[in-house]
């Protein structure tokens, strides 16, 4: 094992020293392939890379082989693999928050949660219409975070509902955990929504950002 996980680690790509919370840990699987270890619990020597897709995309078999002191292969599109795992982890956390009764869905319901100061954050589907985002922005007066890490269909599956465009996370430890994972995912992607307040423009939705539902 790597020992104390609180010790700073060096990114094998940039050589920068960072806190482990800012890095992704990899281990060498029995077949010699570099494998992401998001929970940092797998046995064996670890190799660490800054938690940014553009940095992980620069990782080479040579860099991993040097870190593991053994010839190592890497999967095709390693950054894409890590992004999928981070997204799954964040969606699972959203599902757990929902089961704990800490997720409110629907524009009107989210708006009410914001107005009554029960929300700690608002999650918009990436395709949410700008007018709906702005109305929630005005209601919060920039007091809480607004993030758009998921597509509507992904939120549907995580929450067991149909056509989720806006959801509010209400006060609770499970909401804090979900919010942390959503921030990490957005930061990994290098998107501007990471940690953004509702009072700031949310522009990271990409193609089709204005194609949200007619009901905000």
mmCIF file of C-alpha atoms in Angstrom, residues 17-197:
data_model
loop_
_atom_site.group_PDB
_atom_site.id
_atom_site.type_symbol
_atom_site.label_atom_id
_atom_site.label_comp_id
_atom_site.label_asym_id
_atom_site.label_seq_id
_atom_site.Cartn_x
_atom_site.Cartn_y
_atom_site.Cartn_z
ATOM 1 C CA UNK A 17 3.213 17.773 -6.050
ATOM 2 C CA UNK A 18 -0.399 17.914 -4.928
ATOM 3 C CA UNK A 19 -2.754 16.806 -2.192
ATOM 4 C CA UNK A 20 -4.236 13.351 -2.961
ATOM 5 C CA UNK A 21 -7.694 14.942 -3.114
ATOM 6 C CA UNK A 22 -6.582 16.665 -6.331
ATOM 7 C CA UNK A 23 -5.282 13.476 -7.948
ATOM 8 C CA UNK A 24 -6.505 10.189 -9.381
ATOM 9 C CA UNK A 25 -4.764 7.058 -8.088
ATOM 10 C CA UNK A 26 -3.953 4.179 -10.443
ATOM 11 C CA UNK A 27 -2.749 0.673 -9.696
ATOM 12 C CA UNK A 28 -1.233 -1.948 -11.956
ATOM 13 C CA UNK A 29 -3.702 -4.797 -12.564
ATOM 14 C CA UNK A 30 -2.471 -8.424 -12.724
ATOM 15 C CA UNK A 31 -2.558 -8.244 -16.529
ATOM 16 C CA UNK A 32 -0.199 -5.260 -16.469
ATOM 17 C CA UNK A 33 -2.818 -2.600 -17.247
ATOM 18 C CA UNK A 34 -3.005 0.722 -15.408
ATOM 19 C CA UNK A 35 -6.357 0.767 -13.588
ATOM 20 C CA UNK A 36 -8.099 3.779 -11.957
ATOM 21 C CA UNK A 37 -8.591 3.409 -8.204
ATOM 22 C CA UNK A 38 -11.050 6.186 -7.376
ATOM 23 C CA UNK A 39 -11.573 5.044 -3.796
ATOM 24 C CA UNK A 40 -7.804 4.637 -3.234
ATOM 25 C CA UNK A 41 -8.251 1.257 -1.592
ATOM 26 C CA UNK A 42 -6.783 -1.242 -4.060
ATOM 27 C CA UNK A 43 -3.582 -2.932 -2.904
ATOM 28 C CA UNK A 44 -0.195 -2.345 -4.449
ATOM 29 C CA UNK A 45 1.976 0.547 -5.497
ATOM 30 C CA UNK A 46 0.017 3.576 -6.665
ATOM 31 C CA UNK A 47 0.679 6.009 -9.483
ATOM 32 C CA UNK A 48 -0.975 9.407 -9.234
ATOM 33 C CA UNK A 49 -2.120 11.850 -11.911
ATOM 34 C CA UNK A 50 -3.738 15.262 -11.524
ATOM 35 C CA UNK A 51 -7.520 14.916 -11.732
ATOM 36 C CA UNK A 52 -7.934 16.687 -15.054
ATOM 37 C CA UNK A 53 -8.927 14.964 -18.286
ATOM 38 C CA UNK A 54 -6.426 16.898 -20.366
ATOM 39 C CA UNK A 55 -3.571 15.808 -18.104
ATOM 40 C CA UNK A 56 -4.609 12.155 -17.911
ATOM 41 C CA UNK A 57 -4.904 12.123 -21.702
ATOM 42 C CA UNK A 58 -1.179 12.889 -21.819
ATOM 43 C CA UNK A 59 -0.205 9.877 -19.699
ATOM 44 C CA UNK A 60 1.920 7.282 -21.512
ATOM 45 C CA UNK A 61 2.732 3.618 -20.895
ATOM 46 C CA UNK A 62 6.315 4.724 -20.282
ATOM 47 C CA UNK A 63 5.264 7.073 -17.448
ATOM 48 C CA UNK A 64 3.213 4.327 -15.785
ATOM 49 C CA UNK A 65 5.970 1.743 -16.292
ATOM 50 C CA UNK A 66 8.418 4.062 -14.571
ATOM 51 C CA UNK A 67 6.024 4.653 -11.665
ATOM 52 C CA UNK A 68 5.201 0.963 -11.186
ATOM 53 C CA UNK A 69 8.742 -0.214 -11.981
ATOM 54 C CA UNK A 70 7.263 -2.740 -14.381
ATOM 55 C CA UNK A 71 6.076 -2.679 -17.975
ATOM 56 C CA UNK A 72 2.548 -1.297 -17.981
ATOM 57 C CA UNK A 73 -0.180 -0.918 -20.596
ATOM 58 C CA UNK A 74 -2.906 1.708 -20.615
ATOM 59 C CA UNK A 75 -6.506 1.349 -21.878
ATOM 60 C CA UNK A 76 -7.622 3.195 -24.981
ATOM 61 C CA UNK A 77 -9.016 6.632 -24.039
ATOM 62 C CA UNK A 78 -7.871 6.493 -20.423
ATOM 63 C CA UNK A 79 -9.274 9.948 -19.695
ATOM 64 C CA UNK A 80 -12.654 8.879 -21.065
ATOM 65 C CA UNK A 81 -12.624 5.807 -18.828
ATOM 66 C CA UNK A 82 -11.894 7.890 -15.743
ATOM 67 C CA UNK A 83 -14.602 10.399 -16.694
ATOM 68 C CA UNK A 84 -17.171 7.599 -16.990
ATOM 69 C CA UNK A 85 -16.200 6.223 -13.588
ATOM 70 C CA UNK A 86 -16.404 9.672 -11.975
ATOM 71 C CA UNK A 87 -19.796 10.262 -13.605
ATOM 72 C CA UNK A 88 -21.095 6.906 -12.357
ATOM 73 C CA UNK A 89 -19.840 7.710 -8.865
ATOM 74 C CA UNK A 90 -21.538 11.123 -8.882
ATOM 75 C CA UNK A 91 -24.800 9.667 -10.204
ATOM 76 C CA UNK A 92 -24.757 6.963 -7.541
ATOM 77 C CA UNK A 93 -24.288 9.664 -4.920
ATOM 78 C CA UNK A 94 -27.239 11.574 -6.377
ATOM 79 C CA UNK A 95 -29.326 8.404 -6.170
ATOM 80 C CA UNK A 96 -28.367 7.930 -2.510
ATOM 81 C CA UNK A 97 -29.282 11.535 -1.724
ATOM 82 C CA UNK A 98 -32.642 10.964 -3.391
ATOM 83 C CA UNK A 99 -33.291 7.809 -1.359
ATOM 84 C CA UNK A 100 -32.508 9.817 1.771
ATOM 85 C CA UNK A 101 -35.188 12.339 0.796
ATOM 86 C CA UNK A 102 -32.700 15.129 0.036
ATOM 87 C CA UNK A 103 -33.542 15.725 -3.639
ATOM 88 C CA UNK A 104 -36.428 17.855 -4.892
ATOM 89 C CA UNK A 105 -37.189 17.694 -8.623
ATOM 90 C CA UNK A 106 -39.193 19.891 -10.961
ATOM 91 C CA UNK A 107 -38.803 23.620 -11.604
ATOM 92 C CA UNK A 108 -41.556 24.768 -9.223
ATOM 93 C CA UNK A 109 -40.443 22.447 -6.445
ATOM 94 C CA UNK A 110 -36.782 23.439 -6.832
ATOM 95 C CA UNK A 111 -37.780 27.101 -6.851
ATOM 96 C CA UNK A 112 -39.720 26.646 -3.633
ATOM 97 C CA UNK A 113 -36.761 24.902 -1.977
ATOM 98 C CA UNK A 114 -34.494 27.780 -2.997
ATOM 99 C CA UNK A 115 -36.941 30.458 -1.822
ATOM 100 C CA UNK A 116 -37.403 28.771 1.547
ATOM 101 C CA UNK A 117 -33.629 28.398 2.038
ATOM 102 C CA UNK A 118 -33.853 24.618 2.117
ATOM 103 C CA UNK A 119 -31.557 24.070 -0.874
ATOM 104 C CA UNK A 120 -27.776 23.828 -0.689
ATOM 105 C CA UNK A 121 -27.392 23.551 -4.467
ATOM 106 C CA UNK A 122 -29.336 23.254 -7.692
ATOM 107 C CA UNK A 123 -28.495 20.699 -10.366
ATOM 108 C CA UNK A 124 -29.560 21.617 -13.893
ATOM 109 C CA UNK A 125 -29.659 19.111 -16.719
ATOM 110 C CA UNK A 126 -27.030 20.087 -19.276
ATOM 111 C CA UNK A 127 -29.761 20.779 -21.828
ATOM 112 C CA UNK A 128 -31.801 22.984 -19.467
ATOM 113 C CA UNK A 129 -33.120 26.177 -21.028
ATOM 114 C CA UNK A 130 -31.424 29.391 -19.971
ATOM 115 C CA UNK A 131 -34.665 31.038 -18.824
ATOM 116 C CA UNK A 132 -35.222 28.340 -16.198
ATOM 117 C CA UNK A 133 -31.679 28.691 -14.936
ATOM 118 C CA UNK A 134 -32.009 32.455 -14.692
ATOM 119 C CA UNK A 135 -35.265 32.308 -12.744
ATOM 120 C CA UNK A 136 -33.621 30.060 -10.157
ATOM 121 C CA UNK A 137 -30.630 32.388 -10.205
ATOM 122 C CA UNK A 138 -32.812 35.338 -9.316
ATOM 123 C CA UNK A 139 -34.589 33.435 -6.555
ATOM 124 C CA UNK A 140 -31.328 32.470 -4.863
ATOM 125 C CA UNK A 141 -29.627 35.862 -5.243
ATOM 126 C CA UNK A 142 -26.392 33.972 -5.813
ATOM 127 C CA UNK A 143 -26.481 32.306 -2.406
ATOM 128 C CA UNK A 144 -26.139 28.680 -3.508
ATOM 129 C CA UNK A 145 -24.299 26.685 -6.129
ATOM 130 C CA UNK A 146 -25.701 25.785 -9.537
ATOM 131 C CA UNK A 147 -24.091 22.900 -11.397
ATOM 132 C CA UNK A 148 -24.883 21.074 -14.630
ATOM 133 C CA UNK A 149 -22.887 17.830 -14.555
ATOM 134 C CA UNK A 150 -25.461 15.449 -16.071
ATOM 135 C CA UNK A 151 -27.761 14.981 -19.031
ATOM 136 C CA UNK A 152 -31.480 14.852 -18.261
ATOM 137 C CA UNK A 153 -31.617 11.140 -19.098
ATOM 138 C CA UNK A 154 -28.854 10.411 -16.595
ATOM 139 C CA UNK A 155 -30.729 12.276 -13.887
ATOM 140 C CA UNK A 156 -33.906 10.367 -14.811
ATOM 141 C CA UNK A 157 -32.177 7.029 -14.210
ATOM 142 C CA UNK A 158 -30.503 8.122 -10.975
ATOM 143 C CA UNK A 159 -33.720 9.548 -9.535
ATOM 144 C CA UNK A 160 -36.221 7.078 -10.979
ATOM 145 C CA UNK A 161 -38.245 9.868 -12.578
ATOM 146 C CA UNK A 162 -39.001 11.132 -16.073
ATOM 147 C CA UNK A 163 -37.655 14.257 -17.786
ATOM 148 C CA UNK A 164 -35.750 15.756 -14.856
ATOM 149 C CA UNK A 165 -34.417 19.189 -15.851
ATOM 150 C CA UNK A 166 -33.931 20.887 -12.480
ATOM 151 C CA UNK A 167 -33.301 19.346 -9.056
ATOM 152 C CA UNK A 168 -32.499 20.911 -5.703
ATOM 153 C CA UNK A 169 -30.275 19.261 -3.107
ATOM 154 C CA UNK A 170 -31.520 20.003 0.398
ATOM 155 C CA UNK A 171 -29.501 20.209 3.603
ATOM 156 C CA UNK A 172 -27.847 16.960 4.680
ATOM 157 C CA UNK A 173 -24.589 15.020 4.683
ATOM 158 C CA UNK A 174 -25.644 12.970 1.643
ATOM 159 C CA UNK A 175 -26.273 16.191 -0.277
ATOM 160 C CA UNK A 176 -22.823 17.458 0.670
ATOM 161 C CA UNK A 177 -21.289 14.204 -0.584
ATOM 162 C CA UNK A 178 -23.205 14.427 -3.862
ATOM 163 C CA UNK A 179 -22.247 18.052 -4.346
ATOM 164 C CA UNK A 180 -18.577 17.245 -3.737
ATOM 165 C CA UNK A 181 -18.632 14.518 -6.394
ATOM 166 C CA UNK A 182 -20.395 16.767 -8.903
ATOM 167 C CA UNK A 183 -17.798 19.482 -8.362
ATOM 168 C CA UNK A 184 -14.993 16.986 -8.830
ATOM 169 C CA UNK A 185 -16.525 15.684 -12.054
ATOM 170 C CA UNK A 186 -16.887 19.169 -13.499
ATOM 171 C CA UNK A 187 -13.364 20.101 -12.468
ATOM 172 C CA UNK A 188 -12.075 16.932 -14.131
ATOM 173 C CA UNK A 189 -13.772 17.974 -17.353
ATOM 174 C CA UNK A 190 -12.305 21.459 -17.031
ATOM 175 C CA UNK A 191 -15.748 23.038 -17.223
ATOM 176 C CA UNK A 192 -16.625 26.467 -15.903
ATOM 177 C CA UNK A 193 -19.575 25.217 -13.857
ATOM 178 C CA UNK A 194 -17.360 23.788 -11.116
ATOM 179 C CA UNK A 195 -18.437 25.368 -7.862
ATOM 180 C CA UNK A 196 -20.239 28.185 -9.708
ATOM 181 C CA UNK A 197 -22.853 30.185 -7.865
#
